[in-house]
Coordinates of C-alpha atoms in Angstrom, one line a residue:
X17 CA -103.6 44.3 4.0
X18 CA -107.2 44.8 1.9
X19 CA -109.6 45.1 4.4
X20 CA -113.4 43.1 3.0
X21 CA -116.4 45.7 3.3
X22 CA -119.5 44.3 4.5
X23 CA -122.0 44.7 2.1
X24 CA -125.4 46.3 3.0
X25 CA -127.3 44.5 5.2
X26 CA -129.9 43.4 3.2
X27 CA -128.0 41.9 0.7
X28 CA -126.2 39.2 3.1
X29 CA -127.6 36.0 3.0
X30 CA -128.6 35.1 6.3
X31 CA -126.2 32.1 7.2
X32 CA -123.7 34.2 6.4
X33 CA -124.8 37.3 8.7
X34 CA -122.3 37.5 11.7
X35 CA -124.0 38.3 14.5
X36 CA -123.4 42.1 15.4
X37 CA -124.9 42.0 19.1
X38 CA -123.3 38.8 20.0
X39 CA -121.4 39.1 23.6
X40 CA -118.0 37.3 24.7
X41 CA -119.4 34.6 26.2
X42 CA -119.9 31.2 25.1
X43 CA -123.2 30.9 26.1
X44 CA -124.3 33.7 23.2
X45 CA -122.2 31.7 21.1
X46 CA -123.9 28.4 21.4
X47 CA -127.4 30.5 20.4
X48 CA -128.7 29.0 17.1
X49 CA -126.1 26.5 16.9
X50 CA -126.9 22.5 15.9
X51 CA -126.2 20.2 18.6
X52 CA -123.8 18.6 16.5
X53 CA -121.9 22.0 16.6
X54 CA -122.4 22.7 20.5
X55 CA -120.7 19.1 20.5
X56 CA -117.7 20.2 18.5
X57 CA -117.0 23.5 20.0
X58 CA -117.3 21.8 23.6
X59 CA -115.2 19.2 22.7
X60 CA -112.1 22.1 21.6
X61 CA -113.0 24.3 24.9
X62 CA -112.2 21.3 27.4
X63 CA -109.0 21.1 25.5
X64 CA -107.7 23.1 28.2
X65 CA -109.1 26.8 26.3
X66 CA -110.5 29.2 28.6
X67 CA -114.5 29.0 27.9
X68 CA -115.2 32.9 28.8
X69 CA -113.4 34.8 26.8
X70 CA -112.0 32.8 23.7
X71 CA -111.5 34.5 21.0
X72 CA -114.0 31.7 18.2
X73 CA -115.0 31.8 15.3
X74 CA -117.5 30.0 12.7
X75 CA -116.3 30.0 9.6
X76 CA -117.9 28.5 6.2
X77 CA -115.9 26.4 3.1
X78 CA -116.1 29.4 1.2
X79 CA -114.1 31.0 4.6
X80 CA -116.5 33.7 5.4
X81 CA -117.3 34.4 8.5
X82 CA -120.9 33.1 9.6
X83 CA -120.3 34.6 13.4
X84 CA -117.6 35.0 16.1
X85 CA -117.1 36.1 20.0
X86 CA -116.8 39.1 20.9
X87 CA -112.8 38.6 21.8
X88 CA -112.8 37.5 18.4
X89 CA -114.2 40.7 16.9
X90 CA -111.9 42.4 18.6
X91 CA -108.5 40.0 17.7
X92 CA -110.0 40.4 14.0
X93 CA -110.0 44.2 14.4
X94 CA -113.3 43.9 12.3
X95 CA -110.5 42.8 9.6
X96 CA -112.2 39.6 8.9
X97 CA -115.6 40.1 9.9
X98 CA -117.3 39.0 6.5
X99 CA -114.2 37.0 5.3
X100 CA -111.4 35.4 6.9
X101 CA -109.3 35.4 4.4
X102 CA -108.6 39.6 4.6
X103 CA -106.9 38.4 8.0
X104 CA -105.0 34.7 7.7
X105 CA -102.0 33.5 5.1
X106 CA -103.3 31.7 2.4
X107 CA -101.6 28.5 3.5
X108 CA -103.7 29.2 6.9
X109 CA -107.0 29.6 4.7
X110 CA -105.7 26.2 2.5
X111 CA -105.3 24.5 5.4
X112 CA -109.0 25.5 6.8
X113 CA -110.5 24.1 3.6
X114 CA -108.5 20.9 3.7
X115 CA -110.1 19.9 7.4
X116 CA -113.4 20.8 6.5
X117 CA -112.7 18.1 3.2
X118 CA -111.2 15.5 5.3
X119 CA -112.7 15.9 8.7
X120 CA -109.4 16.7 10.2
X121 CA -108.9 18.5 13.2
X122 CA -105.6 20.7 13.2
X123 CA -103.4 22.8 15.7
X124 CA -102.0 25.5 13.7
X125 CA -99.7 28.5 14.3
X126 CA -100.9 31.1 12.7
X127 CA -99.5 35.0 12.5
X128 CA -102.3 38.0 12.9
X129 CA -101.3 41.7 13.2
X130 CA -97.9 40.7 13.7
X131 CA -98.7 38.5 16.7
X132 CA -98.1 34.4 16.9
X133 CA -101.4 32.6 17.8
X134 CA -102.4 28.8 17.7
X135 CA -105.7 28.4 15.7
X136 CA -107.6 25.0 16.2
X137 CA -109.6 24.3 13.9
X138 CA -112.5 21.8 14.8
X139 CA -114.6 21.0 11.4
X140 CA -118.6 20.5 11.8
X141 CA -120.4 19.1 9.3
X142 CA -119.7 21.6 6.1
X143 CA -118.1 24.8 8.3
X144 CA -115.5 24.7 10.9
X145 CA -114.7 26.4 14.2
X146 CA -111.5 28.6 14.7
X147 CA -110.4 29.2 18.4
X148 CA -107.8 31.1 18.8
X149 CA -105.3 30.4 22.4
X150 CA -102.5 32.8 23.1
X151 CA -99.9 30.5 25.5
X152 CA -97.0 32.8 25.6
X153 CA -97.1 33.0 29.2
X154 CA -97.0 29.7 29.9
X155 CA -94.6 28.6 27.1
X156 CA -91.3 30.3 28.9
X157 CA -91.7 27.8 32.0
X158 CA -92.3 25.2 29.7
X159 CA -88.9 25.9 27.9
X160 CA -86.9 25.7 30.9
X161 CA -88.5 22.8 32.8
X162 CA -87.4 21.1 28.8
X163 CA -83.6 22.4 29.3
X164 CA -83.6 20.7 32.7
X165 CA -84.7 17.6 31.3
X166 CA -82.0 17.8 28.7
X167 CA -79.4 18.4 30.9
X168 CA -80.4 15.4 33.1
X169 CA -80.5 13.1 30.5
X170 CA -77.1 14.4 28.8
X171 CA -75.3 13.6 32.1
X172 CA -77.5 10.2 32.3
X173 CA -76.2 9.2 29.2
X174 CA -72.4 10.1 30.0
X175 CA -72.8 7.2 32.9
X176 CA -74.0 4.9 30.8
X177 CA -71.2 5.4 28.5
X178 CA -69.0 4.8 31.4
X179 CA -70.8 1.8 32.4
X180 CA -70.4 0.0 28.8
X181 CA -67.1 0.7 29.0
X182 CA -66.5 -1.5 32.5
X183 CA -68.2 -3.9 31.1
X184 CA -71.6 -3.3 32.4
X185 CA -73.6 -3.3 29.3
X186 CA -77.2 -4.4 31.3
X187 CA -77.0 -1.6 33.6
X188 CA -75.7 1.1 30.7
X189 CA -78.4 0.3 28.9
X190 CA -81.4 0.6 31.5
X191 CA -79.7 4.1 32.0
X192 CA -79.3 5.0 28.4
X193 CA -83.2 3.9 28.1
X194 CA -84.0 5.7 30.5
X195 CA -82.4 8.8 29.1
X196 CA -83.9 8.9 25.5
X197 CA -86.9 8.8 27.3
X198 CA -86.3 11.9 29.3
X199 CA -85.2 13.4 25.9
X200 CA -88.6 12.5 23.9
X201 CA -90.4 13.7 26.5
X202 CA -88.6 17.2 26.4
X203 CA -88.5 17.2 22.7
X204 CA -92.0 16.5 22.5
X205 CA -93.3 19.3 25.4
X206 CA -90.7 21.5 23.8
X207 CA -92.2 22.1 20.5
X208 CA -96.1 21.4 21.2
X209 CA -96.1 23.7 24.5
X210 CA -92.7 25.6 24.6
X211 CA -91.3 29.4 23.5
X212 CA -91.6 29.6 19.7
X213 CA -87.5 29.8 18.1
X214 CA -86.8 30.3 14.2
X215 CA -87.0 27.0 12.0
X216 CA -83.9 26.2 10.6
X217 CA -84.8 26.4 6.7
X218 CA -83.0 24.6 4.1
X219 CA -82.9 24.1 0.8
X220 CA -83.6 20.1 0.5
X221 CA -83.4 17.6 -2.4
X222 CA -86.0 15.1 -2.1
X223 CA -84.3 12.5 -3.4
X224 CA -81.4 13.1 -1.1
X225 CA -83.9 13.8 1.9
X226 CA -85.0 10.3 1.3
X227 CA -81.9 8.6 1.0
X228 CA -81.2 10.3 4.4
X229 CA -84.2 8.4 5.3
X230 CA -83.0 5.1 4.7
X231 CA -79.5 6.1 6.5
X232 CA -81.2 6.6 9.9
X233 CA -82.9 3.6 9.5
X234 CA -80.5 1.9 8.1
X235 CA -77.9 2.8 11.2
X236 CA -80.1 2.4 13.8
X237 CA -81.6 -1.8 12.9
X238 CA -84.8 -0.7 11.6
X239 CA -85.9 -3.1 8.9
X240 CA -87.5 -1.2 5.8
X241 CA -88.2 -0.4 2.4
X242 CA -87.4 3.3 1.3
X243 CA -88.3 3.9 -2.3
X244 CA -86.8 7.0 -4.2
X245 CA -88.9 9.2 -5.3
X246 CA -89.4 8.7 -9.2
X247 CA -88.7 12.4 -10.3
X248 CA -86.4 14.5 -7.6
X249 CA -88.1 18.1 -6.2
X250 CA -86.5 21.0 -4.4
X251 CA -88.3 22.4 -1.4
X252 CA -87.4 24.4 2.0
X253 CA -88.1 22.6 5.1
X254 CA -86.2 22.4 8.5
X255 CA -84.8 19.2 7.7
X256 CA -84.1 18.1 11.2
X257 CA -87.5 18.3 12.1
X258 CA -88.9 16.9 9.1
X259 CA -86.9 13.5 9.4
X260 CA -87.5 12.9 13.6
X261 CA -91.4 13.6 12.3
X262 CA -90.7 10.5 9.8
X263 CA -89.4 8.6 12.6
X264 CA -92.3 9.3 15.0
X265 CA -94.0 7.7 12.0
X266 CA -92.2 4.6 11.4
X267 CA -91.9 4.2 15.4
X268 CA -95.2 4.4 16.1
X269 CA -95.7 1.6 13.1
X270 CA -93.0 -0.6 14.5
X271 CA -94.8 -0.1 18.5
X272 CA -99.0 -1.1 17.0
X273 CA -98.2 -3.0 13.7
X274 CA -97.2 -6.0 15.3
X275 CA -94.3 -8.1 15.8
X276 CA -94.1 -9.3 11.9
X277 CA -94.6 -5.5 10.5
X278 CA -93.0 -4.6 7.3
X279 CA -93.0 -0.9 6.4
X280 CA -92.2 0.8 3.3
X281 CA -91.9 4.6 3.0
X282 CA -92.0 6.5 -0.2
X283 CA -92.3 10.3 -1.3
X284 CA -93.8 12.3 -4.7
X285 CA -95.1 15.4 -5.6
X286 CA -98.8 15.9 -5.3
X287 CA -100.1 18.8 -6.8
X288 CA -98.7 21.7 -5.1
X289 CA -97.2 19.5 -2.4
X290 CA -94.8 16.9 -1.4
X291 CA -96.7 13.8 0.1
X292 CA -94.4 11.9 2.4
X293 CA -95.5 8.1 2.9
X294 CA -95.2 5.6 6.0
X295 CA -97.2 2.3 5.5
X296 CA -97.6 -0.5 7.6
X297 CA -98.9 -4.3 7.2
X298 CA -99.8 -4.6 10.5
X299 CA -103.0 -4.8 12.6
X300 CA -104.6 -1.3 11.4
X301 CA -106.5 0.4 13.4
X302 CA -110.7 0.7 14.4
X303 CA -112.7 3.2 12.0
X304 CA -113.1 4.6 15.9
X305 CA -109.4 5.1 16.8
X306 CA -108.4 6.1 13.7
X307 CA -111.0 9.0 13.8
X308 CA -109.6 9.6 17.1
X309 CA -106.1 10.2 15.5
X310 CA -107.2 12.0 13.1
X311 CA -109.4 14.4 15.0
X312 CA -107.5 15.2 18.5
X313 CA -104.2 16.0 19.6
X314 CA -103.8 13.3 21.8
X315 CA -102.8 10.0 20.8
X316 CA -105.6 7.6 21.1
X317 CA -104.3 4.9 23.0
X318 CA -101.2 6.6 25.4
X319 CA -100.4 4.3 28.1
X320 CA -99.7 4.6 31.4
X321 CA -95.9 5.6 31.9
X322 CA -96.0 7.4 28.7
X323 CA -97.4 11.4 27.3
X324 CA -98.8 10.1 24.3
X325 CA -97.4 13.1 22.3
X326 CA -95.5 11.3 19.5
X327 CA -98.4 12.0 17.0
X328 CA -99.3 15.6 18.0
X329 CA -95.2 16.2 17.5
X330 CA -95.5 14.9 14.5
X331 CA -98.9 17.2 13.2
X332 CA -96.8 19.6 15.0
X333 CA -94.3 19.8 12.7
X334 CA -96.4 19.3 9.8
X335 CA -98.2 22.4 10.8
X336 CA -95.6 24.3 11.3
X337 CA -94.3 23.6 7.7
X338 CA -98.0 25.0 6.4
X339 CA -98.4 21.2 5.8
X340 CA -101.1 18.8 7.9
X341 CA -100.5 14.8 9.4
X342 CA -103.2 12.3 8.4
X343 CA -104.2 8.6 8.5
X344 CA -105.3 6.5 6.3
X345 CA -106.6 2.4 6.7
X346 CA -104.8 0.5 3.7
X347 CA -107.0 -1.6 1.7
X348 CA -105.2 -4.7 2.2
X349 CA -104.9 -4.2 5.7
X350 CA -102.4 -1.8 8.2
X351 CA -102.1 1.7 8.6
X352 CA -101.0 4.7 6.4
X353 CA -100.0 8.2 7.2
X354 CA -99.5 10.7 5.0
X355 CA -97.7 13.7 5.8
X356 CA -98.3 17.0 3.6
X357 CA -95.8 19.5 2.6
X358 CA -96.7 22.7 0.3
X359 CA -94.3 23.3 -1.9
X360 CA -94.2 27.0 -1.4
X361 CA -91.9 29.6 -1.0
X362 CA -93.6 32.8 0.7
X363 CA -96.1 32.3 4.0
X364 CA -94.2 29.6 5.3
X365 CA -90.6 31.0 5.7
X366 CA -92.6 33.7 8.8
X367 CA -93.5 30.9 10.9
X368 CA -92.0 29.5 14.1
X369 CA -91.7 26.8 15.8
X370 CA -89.6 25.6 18.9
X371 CA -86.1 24.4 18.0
X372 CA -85.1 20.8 17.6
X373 CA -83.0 18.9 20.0
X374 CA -79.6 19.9 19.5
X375 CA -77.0 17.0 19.6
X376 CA -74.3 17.5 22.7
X377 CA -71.0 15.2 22.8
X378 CA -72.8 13.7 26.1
X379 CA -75.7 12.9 24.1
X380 CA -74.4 11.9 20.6
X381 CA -78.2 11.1 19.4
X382 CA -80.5 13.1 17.1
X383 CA -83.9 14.1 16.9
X384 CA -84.4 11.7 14.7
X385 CA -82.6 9.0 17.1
X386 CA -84.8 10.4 20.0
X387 CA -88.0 9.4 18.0
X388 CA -86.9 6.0 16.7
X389 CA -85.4 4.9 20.5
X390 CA -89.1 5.1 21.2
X391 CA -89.4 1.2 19.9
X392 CA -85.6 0.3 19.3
X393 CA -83.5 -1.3 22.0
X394 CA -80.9 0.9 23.6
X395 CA -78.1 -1.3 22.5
X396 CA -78.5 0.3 19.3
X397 CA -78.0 3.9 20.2
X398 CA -74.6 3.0 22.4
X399 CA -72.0 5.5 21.3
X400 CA -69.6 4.7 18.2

């Protein structure tokens, strides 16, 4: 890895002079900060980081290193002390630049030294704020409290398959609603919170990918328009994954658009990614929520009864693709999201990422099915 040498002292510009002496704790951070930055970097801490010894960083567009904790010093290994870039993938670094554009907040796992860490990456005003959490002793609990829930809901859903049977289609179908839930809810703590497992990488055609698309929607009632892409493209992605973050999408159109939505989803290439499409006619959403969505991980309106992680899952996913979740207001009214895949072949295949739900003869439902049951009646995932 090329390590950056600092260059002498007096030719560093001063915004761009980490600060040597600075100690571990936040309070030395916050010295010589804007208020708009204490703000920001308050805001990520009561995220649920530990506030004495995080490992943070501020960075500038130009990715060098303006100053950092202590702990951070020390993750860095004095690696990226001037520039971050001698430590993080350059889809990591992309990614950094793309927030600070767009104003985006992003989870992201990233790989340093040959360890797995989630960056957040908070933007303020023309820099950005890295903070670095290690949850790997948290994440193995997690995992098993999600394989419980699995296995309750996989023998839920074999009584409710007994139940339609006998002719008891009212009460099969409170149980199988009830079960999806239970499986949402797992897949969703699973992947944001859970032990990291390999992706499983594919080769995909996006033209096919997309006709998959309209299959699952097709065979599970959901009224909409999928357009083929123009020109097809070949890219790797965990194509499980991919489509139940689609139909997180579309669900969470069909739940806020309104009774009346029409949707219409759509995929190109952009560039050197793949932009996958999800747009709605319905009620939109407040230039205040939708800076909400597009700046935390939790969703901005979860009610009670429910986790609100259906759009985090989704940026989840994204991320760990190298790619990033946004939303947009439509000009003639409605919401669009716009999910962003690289279309490269190095950096990405190293990450991980907690599995997707895998399909049992009890359950007989996908991912993709999990997401979608979200805001489709149970009738329409009864065994076939």
């Amino acid at each position: 890895m090329k390590i950056v040498e600092n260059p002498p002292e007096e030719q560093r510009p001063e915004e761009q002079r980490p600060a040597h002496d600075m100690s571990g704790e936040i309070g030395a951070f916050f010295d010589g900060l804007a208020e708009e930055q204490r703000g920001a970097l308050l805001k990520a801490v009561c995220h649920g980081l530990d506030a004495e010894q995080q490992p943070i960083a501020l960075v500038s567009a130009q990715l060098m290193v303006l100053r950092q904790t202590r702990p951070c010093r020390s993750l860095l290994e004095d690696s990226g002390f001037y520039s971050i870039e001698s430590v993080l993938e350059p889809a990591a670094c992309q990614t950094i630049r793309q927030c600070i554009e767009s104003g985006t907040e992003q989870l992201l796992p990233v790989r340093i030294f040959d360890h797995q860490w989630d960056m957040r990456i908070v933007p303020v005003r023309q820099d950005a704020l890295l903070l670095f959490q290690d949850s790997r002793p948290q994440q193995v609990g997690v995992t098993l409290a999600a394989a419980r829930l699995r296995d309750s809901a996989s023998h839920l859903l074999m009584q409710a398959d007994m139940l339609e049977l006998d002719g008891m289609a009212e009460d099969g179908a409170m149980i199988r609603r009830e079960a999806l839930r239970i499986l949402r809810q797992a897949n969703h703590t699973q992947l944001l919170f859970g032990a990291p497992e390999p992706l499983h990488w594919s080769e995909c055609s996006l033209r096919a990918f997309m006709a998959r698309v309209r299959e699952q929607l097709e065979k599970r009632g959901v009224q909409a328009e999928v357009r083929s892409p123009q020109q097809d493209v070949c890219f790797r992605a965990d194509e499980e994954l991919l489509l139940a973050a689609l139909m997180t999408l579309v669900s969470n159109s069909l739940r806020h658009g309104g009774a009346d939505v029409q949707l219409v989803l759509s995929a190109q290439q952009e560039e050197e990614n793949l932009r996958f499409c999800v747009d709605d006619d319905g009620a939109g959403m407040t230039p205040q929520a939708l800076a909400r969505m597009n700046n935390t991980w939790r969703q901005t309106d979860a009610q009670l009864g429910s986790w609100g992680l259906g759009i985090p899952y989704a940026r989840r996913i994204a991320a760990l693709h190298g790619g990033m979740l946004m939303f947009l207001q439509r000009d003639g009214g409605g919401c669009a999201a716009r999910l962003y895949l690289p279309l490269r072949e190095a950096e990405v295949w190293e990450m991980e990422a907690g599995s997707s739900y895998n399909m049992t003869s009890a359950a007989a439902v996908s991912a993709a099915d999990i997401e979608l049951s979200d805001a489709q009646g149970a009738e329409q995932f009864r065994r076939r």
